[in-house]
PDB file of C-alpha atoms in Angstrom:
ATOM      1  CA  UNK O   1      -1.571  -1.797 -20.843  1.00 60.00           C
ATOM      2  CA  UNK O   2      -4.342   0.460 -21.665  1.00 75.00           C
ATOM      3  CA  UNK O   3      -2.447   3.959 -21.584  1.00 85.00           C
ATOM      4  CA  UNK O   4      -4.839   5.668 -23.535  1.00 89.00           C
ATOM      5  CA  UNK O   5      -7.235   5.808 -20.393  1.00 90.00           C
ATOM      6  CA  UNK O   6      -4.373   8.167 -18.447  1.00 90.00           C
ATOM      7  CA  UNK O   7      -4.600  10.522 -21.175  1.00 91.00           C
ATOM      8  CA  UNK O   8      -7.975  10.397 -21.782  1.00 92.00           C
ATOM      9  CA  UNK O   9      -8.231  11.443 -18.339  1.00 92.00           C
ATOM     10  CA  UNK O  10      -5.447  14.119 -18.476  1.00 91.00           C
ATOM     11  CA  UNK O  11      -6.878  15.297 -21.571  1.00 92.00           C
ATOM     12  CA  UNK O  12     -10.407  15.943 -19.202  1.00 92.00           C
ATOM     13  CA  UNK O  13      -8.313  17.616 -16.884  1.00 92.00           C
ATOM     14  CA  UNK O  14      -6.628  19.602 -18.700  1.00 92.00           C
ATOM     15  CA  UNK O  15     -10.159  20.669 -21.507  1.00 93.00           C
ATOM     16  CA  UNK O  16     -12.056  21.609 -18.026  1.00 93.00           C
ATOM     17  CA  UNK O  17      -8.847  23.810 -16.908  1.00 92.00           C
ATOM     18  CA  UNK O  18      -9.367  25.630 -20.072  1.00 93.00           C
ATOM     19  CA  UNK O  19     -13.015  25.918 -20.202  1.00 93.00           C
ATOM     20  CA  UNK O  20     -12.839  27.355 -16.575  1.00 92.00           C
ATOM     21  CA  UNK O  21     -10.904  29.988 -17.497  1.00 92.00           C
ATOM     22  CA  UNK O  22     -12.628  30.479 -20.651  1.00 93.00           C
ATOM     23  CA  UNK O  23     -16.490  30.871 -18.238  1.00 93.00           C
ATOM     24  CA  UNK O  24     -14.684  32.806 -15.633  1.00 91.00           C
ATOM     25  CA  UNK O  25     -13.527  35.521 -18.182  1.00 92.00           C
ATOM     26  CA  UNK O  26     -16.983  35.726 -19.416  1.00 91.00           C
ATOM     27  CA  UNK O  27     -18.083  36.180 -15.925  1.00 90.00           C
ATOM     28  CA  UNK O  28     -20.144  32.500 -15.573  1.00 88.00           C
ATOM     29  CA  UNK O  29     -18.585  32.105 -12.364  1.00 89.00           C
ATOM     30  CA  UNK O  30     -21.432  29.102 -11.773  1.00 91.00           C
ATOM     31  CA  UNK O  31     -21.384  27.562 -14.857  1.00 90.00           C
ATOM     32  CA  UNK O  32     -17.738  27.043 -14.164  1.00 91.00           C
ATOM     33  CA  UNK O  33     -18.412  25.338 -10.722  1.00 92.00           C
ATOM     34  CA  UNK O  34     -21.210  23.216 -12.390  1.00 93.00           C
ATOM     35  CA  UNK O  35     -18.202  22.167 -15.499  1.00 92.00           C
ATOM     36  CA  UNK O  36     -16.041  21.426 -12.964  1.00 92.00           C
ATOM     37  CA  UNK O  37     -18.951  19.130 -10.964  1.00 93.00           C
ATOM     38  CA  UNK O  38     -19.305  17.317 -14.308  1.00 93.00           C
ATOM     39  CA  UNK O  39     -15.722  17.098 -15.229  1.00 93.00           C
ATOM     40  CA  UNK O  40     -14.731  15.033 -11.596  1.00 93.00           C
ATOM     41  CA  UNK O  41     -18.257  12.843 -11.839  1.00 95.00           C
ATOM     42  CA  UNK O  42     -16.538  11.615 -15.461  1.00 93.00           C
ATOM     43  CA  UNK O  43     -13.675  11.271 -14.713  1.00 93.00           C
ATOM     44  CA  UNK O  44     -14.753   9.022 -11.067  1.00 94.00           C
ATOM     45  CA  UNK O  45     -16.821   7.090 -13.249  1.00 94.00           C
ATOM     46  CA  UNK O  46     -13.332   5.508 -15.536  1.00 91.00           C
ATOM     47  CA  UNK O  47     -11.995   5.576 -12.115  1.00 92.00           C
ATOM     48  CA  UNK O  48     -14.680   3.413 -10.351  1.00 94.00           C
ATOM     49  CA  UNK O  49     -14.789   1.108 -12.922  1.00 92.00           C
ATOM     50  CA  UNK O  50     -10.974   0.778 -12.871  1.00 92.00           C
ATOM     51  CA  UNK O  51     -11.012  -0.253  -9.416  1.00 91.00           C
ATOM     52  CA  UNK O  52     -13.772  -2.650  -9.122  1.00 93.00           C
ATOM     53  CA  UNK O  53     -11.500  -4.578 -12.042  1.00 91.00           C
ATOM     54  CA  UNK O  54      -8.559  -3.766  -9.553  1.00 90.00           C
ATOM     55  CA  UNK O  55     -10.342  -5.599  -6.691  1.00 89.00           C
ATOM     56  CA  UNK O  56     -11.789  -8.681  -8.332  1.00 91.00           C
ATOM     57  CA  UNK O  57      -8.485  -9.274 -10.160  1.00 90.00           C
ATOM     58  CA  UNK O  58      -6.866  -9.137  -6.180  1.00 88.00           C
ATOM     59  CA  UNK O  59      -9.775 -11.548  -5.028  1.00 87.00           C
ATOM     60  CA  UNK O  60      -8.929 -13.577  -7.819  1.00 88.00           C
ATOM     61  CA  UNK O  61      -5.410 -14.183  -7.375  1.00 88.00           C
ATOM     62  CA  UNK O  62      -5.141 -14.332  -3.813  1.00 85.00           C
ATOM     63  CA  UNK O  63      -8.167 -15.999  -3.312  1.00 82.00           C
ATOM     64  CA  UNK O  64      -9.270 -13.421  -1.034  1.00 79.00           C
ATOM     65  CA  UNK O  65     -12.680 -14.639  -0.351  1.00 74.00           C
TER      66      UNK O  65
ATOM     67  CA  UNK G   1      10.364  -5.166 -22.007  1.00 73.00           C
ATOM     68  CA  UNK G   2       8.184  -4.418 -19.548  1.00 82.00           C
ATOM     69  CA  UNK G   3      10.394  -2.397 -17.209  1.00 89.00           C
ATOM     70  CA  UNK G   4      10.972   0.439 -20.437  1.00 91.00           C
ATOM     71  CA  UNK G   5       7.289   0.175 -20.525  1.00 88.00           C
ATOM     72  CA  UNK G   6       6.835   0.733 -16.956  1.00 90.00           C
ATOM     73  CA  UNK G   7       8.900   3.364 -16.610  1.00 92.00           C
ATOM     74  CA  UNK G   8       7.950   5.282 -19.162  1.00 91.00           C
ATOM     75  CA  UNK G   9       4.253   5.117 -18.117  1.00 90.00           C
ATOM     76  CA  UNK G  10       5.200   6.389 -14.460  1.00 91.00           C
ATOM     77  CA  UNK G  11       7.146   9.199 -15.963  1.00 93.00           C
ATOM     78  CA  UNK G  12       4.699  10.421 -18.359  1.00 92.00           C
ATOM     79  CA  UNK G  13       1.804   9.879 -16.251  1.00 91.00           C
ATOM     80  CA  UNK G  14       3.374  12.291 -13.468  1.00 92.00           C
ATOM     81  CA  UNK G  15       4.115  14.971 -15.618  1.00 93.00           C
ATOM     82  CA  UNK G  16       0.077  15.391 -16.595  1.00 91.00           C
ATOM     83  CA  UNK G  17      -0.105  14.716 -12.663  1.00 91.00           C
ATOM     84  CA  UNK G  18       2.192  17.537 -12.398  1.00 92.00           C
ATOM     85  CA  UNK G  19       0.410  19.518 -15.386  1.00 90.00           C
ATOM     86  CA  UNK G  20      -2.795  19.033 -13.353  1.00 89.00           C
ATOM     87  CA  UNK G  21      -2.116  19.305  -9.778  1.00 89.00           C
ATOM     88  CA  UNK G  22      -2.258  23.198  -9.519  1.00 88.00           C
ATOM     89  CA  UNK G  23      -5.850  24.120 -12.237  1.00 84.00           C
ATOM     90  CA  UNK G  24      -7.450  20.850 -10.978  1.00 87.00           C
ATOM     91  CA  UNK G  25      -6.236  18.875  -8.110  1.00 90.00           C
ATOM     92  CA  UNK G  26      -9.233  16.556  -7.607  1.00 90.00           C
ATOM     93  CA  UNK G  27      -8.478  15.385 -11.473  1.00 90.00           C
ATOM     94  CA  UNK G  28      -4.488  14.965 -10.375  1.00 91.00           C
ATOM     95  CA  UNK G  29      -5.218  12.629  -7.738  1.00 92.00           C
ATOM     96  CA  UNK G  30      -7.564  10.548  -9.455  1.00 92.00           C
ATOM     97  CA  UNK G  31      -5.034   9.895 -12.060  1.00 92.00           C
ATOM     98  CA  UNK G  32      -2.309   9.280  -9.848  1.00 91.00           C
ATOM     99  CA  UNK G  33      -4.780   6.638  -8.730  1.00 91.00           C
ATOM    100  CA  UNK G  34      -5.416   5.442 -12.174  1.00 92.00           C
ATOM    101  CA  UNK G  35      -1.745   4.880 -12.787  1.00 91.00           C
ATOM    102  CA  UNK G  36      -1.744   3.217  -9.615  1.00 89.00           C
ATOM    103  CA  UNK G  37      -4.200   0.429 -10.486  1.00 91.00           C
ATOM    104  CA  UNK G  38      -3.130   0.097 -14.525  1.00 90.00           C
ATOM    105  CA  UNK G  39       0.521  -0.897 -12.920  1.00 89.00           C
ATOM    106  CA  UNK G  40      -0.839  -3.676 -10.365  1.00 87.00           C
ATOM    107  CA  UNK G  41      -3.024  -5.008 -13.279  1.00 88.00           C
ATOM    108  CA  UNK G  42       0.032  -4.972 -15.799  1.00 87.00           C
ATOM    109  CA  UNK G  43       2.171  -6.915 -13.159  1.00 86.00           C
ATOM    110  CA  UNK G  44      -1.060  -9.186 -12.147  1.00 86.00           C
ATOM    111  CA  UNK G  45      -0.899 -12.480 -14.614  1.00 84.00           C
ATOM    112  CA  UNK G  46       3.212 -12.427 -13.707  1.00 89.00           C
ATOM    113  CA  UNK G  47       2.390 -12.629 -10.292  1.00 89.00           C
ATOM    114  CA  UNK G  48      -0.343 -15.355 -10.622  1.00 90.00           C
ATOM    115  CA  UNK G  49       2.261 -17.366 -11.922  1.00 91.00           C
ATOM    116  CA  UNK G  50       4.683 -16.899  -9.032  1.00 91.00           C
ATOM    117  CA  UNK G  51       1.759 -17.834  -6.409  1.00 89.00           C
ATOM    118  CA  UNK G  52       1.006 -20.904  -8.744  1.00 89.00           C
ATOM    119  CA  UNK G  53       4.625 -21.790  -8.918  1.00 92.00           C
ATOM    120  CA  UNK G  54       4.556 -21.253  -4.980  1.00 88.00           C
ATOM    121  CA  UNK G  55       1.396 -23.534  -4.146  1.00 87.00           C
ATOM    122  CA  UNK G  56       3.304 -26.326  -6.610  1.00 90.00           C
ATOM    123  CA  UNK G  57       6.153 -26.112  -4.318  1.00 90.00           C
ATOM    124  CA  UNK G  58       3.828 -25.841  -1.000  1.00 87.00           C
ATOM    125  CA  UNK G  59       2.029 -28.776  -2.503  1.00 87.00           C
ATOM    126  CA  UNK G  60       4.849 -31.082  -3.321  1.00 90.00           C
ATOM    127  CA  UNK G  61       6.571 -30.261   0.149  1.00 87.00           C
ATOM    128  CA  UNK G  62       2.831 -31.394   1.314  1.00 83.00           C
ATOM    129  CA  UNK G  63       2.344 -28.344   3.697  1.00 78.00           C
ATOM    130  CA  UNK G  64      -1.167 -27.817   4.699  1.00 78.00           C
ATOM    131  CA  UNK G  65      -2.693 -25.706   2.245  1.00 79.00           C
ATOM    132  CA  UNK G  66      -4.586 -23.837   4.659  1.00 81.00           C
ATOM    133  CA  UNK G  67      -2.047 -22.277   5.705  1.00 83.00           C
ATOM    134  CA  UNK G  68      -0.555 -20.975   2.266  1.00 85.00           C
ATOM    135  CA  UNK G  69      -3.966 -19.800   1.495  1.00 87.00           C
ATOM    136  CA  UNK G  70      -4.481 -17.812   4.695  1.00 89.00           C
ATOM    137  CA  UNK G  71      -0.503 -16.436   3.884  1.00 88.00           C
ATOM    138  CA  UNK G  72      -1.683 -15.497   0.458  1.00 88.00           C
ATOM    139  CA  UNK G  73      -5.125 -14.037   2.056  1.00 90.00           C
ATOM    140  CA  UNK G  74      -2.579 -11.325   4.586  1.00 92.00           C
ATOM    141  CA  UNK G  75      -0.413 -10.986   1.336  1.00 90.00           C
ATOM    142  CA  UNK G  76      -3.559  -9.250  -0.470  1.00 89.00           C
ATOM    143  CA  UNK G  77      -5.097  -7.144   2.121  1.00 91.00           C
ATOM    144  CA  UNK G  78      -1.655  -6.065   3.003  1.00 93.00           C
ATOM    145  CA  UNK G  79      -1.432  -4.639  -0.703  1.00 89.00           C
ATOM    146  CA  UNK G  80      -5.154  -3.578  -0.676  1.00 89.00           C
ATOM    147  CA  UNK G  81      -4.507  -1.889   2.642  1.00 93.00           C
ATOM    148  CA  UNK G  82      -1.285  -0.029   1.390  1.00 93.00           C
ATOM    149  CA  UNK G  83      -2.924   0.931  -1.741  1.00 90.00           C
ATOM    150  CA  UNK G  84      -5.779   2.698  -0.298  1.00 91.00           C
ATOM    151  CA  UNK G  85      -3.492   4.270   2.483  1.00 94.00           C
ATOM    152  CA  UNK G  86      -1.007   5.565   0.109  1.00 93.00           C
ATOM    153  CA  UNK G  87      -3.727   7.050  -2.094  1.00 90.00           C
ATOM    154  CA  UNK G  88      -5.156   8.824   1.411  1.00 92.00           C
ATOM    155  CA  UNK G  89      -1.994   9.514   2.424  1.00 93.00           C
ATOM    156  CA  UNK G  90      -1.041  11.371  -1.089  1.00 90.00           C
ATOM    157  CA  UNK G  91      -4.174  13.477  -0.828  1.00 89.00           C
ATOM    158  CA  UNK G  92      -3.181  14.253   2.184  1.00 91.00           C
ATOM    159  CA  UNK G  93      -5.737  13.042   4.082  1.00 92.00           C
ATOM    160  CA  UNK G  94      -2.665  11.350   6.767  1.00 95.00           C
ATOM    161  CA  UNK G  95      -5.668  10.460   9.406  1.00 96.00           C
ATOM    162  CA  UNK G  96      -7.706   8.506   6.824  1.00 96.00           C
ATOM    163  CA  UNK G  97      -4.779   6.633   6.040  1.00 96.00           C
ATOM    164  CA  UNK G  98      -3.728   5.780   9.851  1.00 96.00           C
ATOM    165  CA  UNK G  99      -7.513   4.405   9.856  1.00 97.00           C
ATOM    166  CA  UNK G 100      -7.200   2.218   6.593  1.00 96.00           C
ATOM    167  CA  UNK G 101      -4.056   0.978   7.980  1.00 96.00           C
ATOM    168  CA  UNK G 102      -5.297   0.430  11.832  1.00 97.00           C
ATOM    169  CA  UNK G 103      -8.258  -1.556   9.891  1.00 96.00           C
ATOM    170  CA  UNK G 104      -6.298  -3.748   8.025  1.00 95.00           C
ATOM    171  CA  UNK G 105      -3.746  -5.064  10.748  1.00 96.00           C
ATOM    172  CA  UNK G 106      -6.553  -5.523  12.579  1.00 96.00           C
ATOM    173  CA  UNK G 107      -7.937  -7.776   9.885  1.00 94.00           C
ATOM    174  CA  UNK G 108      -4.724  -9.654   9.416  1.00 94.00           C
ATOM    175  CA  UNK G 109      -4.370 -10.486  12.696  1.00 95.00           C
ATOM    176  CA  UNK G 110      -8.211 -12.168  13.025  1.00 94.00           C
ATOM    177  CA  UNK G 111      -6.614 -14.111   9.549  1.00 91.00           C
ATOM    178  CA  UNK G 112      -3.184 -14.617  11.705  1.00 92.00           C
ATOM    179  CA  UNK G 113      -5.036 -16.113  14.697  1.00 93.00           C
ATOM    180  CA  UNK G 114      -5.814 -19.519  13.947  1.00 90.00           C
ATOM    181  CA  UNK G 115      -2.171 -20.220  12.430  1.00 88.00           C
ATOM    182  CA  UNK G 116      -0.690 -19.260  16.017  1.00 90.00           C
ATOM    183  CA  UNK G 117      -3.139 -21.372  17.880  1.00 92.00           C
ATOM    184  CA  UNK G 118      -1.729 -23.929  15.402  1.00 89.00           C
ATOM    185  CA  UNK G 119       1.658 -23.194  16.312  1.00 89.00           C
ATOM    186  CA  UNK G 120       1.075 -23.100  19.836  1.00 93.00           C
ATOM    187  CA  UNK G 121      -0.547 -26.852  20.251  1.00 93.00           C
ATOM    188  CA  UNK G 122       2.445 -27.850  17.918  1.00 90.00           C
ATOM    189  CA  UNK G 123       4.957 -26.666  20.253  1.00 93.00           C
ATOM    190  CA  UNK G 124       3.151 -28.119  22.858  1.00 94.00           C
ATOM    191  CA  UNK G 125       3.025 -31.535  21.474  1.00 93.00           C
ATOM    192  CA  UNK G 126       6.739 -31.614  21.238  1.00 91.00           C
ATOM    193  CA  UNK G 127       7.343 -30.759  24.977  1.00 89.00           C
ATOM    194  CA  UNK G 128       8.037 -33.667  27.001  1.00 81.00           C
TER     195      UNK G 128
END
């Protein structure tokens, strides 16, 4: 039970939240755009791998093909 | 045990859903999906052992084993099938989801088909 990868990924969430508002006060209204960009590409990347583990564990077990 | 374990995860994981949803909501959903998948692969090696206790029975009550693999195939994409159309469905993307879901009956029943033929030339045997 790997938890720490759910708070790894809130913890992302949560950093980019702050760094958004952080570039938006200082008037970086792209950079913002481009940290947010970054922030989902990471974050799809744990997920990705996640899932292909998710889907050969399934073919695995049920024998799928 | 488990279940304290399990529970716990779902609760904690959506409060940072919750925590998330409103600054980033792309981040929210992929988490909810995260806690999706870490669940399935907690439960997986118990549920191996249920299908292996299953096949032991199928095989000592010497079914054809075809037929207990194709009803294990049709378990899997059903689950595969819900998965992804749940996820859609919690995005909110309901069409996606009707699609996913329209894809995979379809897909069960092309795995369904020989087993009725099967059926069929059984039931036809035992007419007179």
């Amino acid at each position: 039970m790997d938890v720490n990868l759910i708070f790894r990924i809130a913890g992302i969430g949560i950093l980019i939240s702050v760094f958004n508002m952080v570039l938006k006060q200082a008037g970086k209204e792209e950079q913002a755009q481009m940290l947010t960009l970054a922030g989902v590409v990471v974050v799809l990347m744990m997920v990705i791998q996640l899932i292909s583990r998710l889907f050969t564990d399934v073919r695995s077990v049920f024998q799928l093909w | 045990m488990e279940v304290m374990q399990l529970v716990g995860l779902g609760l904690v994981a959506s409060i940072l859903v919750v925590i998330l949803r409103d600054q980033r909501p792309e981040i929210a959903l992929l988490l909810s999906i995260v806690v999706g998948v870490l669940v399935f692969l907690f439960m997986l090696d118990r549920l191996a052992a249920v299908l292996n206790v299953l096949r032991d029975l199928a095989v000592r009550a010497d079914l054809n084993l075809a037929y207990l693999g194709t009803v294990l195939k049709i378990v899997g994409i059903a689950y595969i099938v819900g998965f992804g159309a749940q996820i859609s469905r919690d995005a909110g993307e309901g069409a996606i989801a009707n699609k996913i879901e329209f894809g995979g009956k379809i897909l069960i029943l092309v795995l369904a088909a020989p087993v009725m033929v099967a059926v069929l030339q059984a039931i036809i045997q035992i007419l007179p």
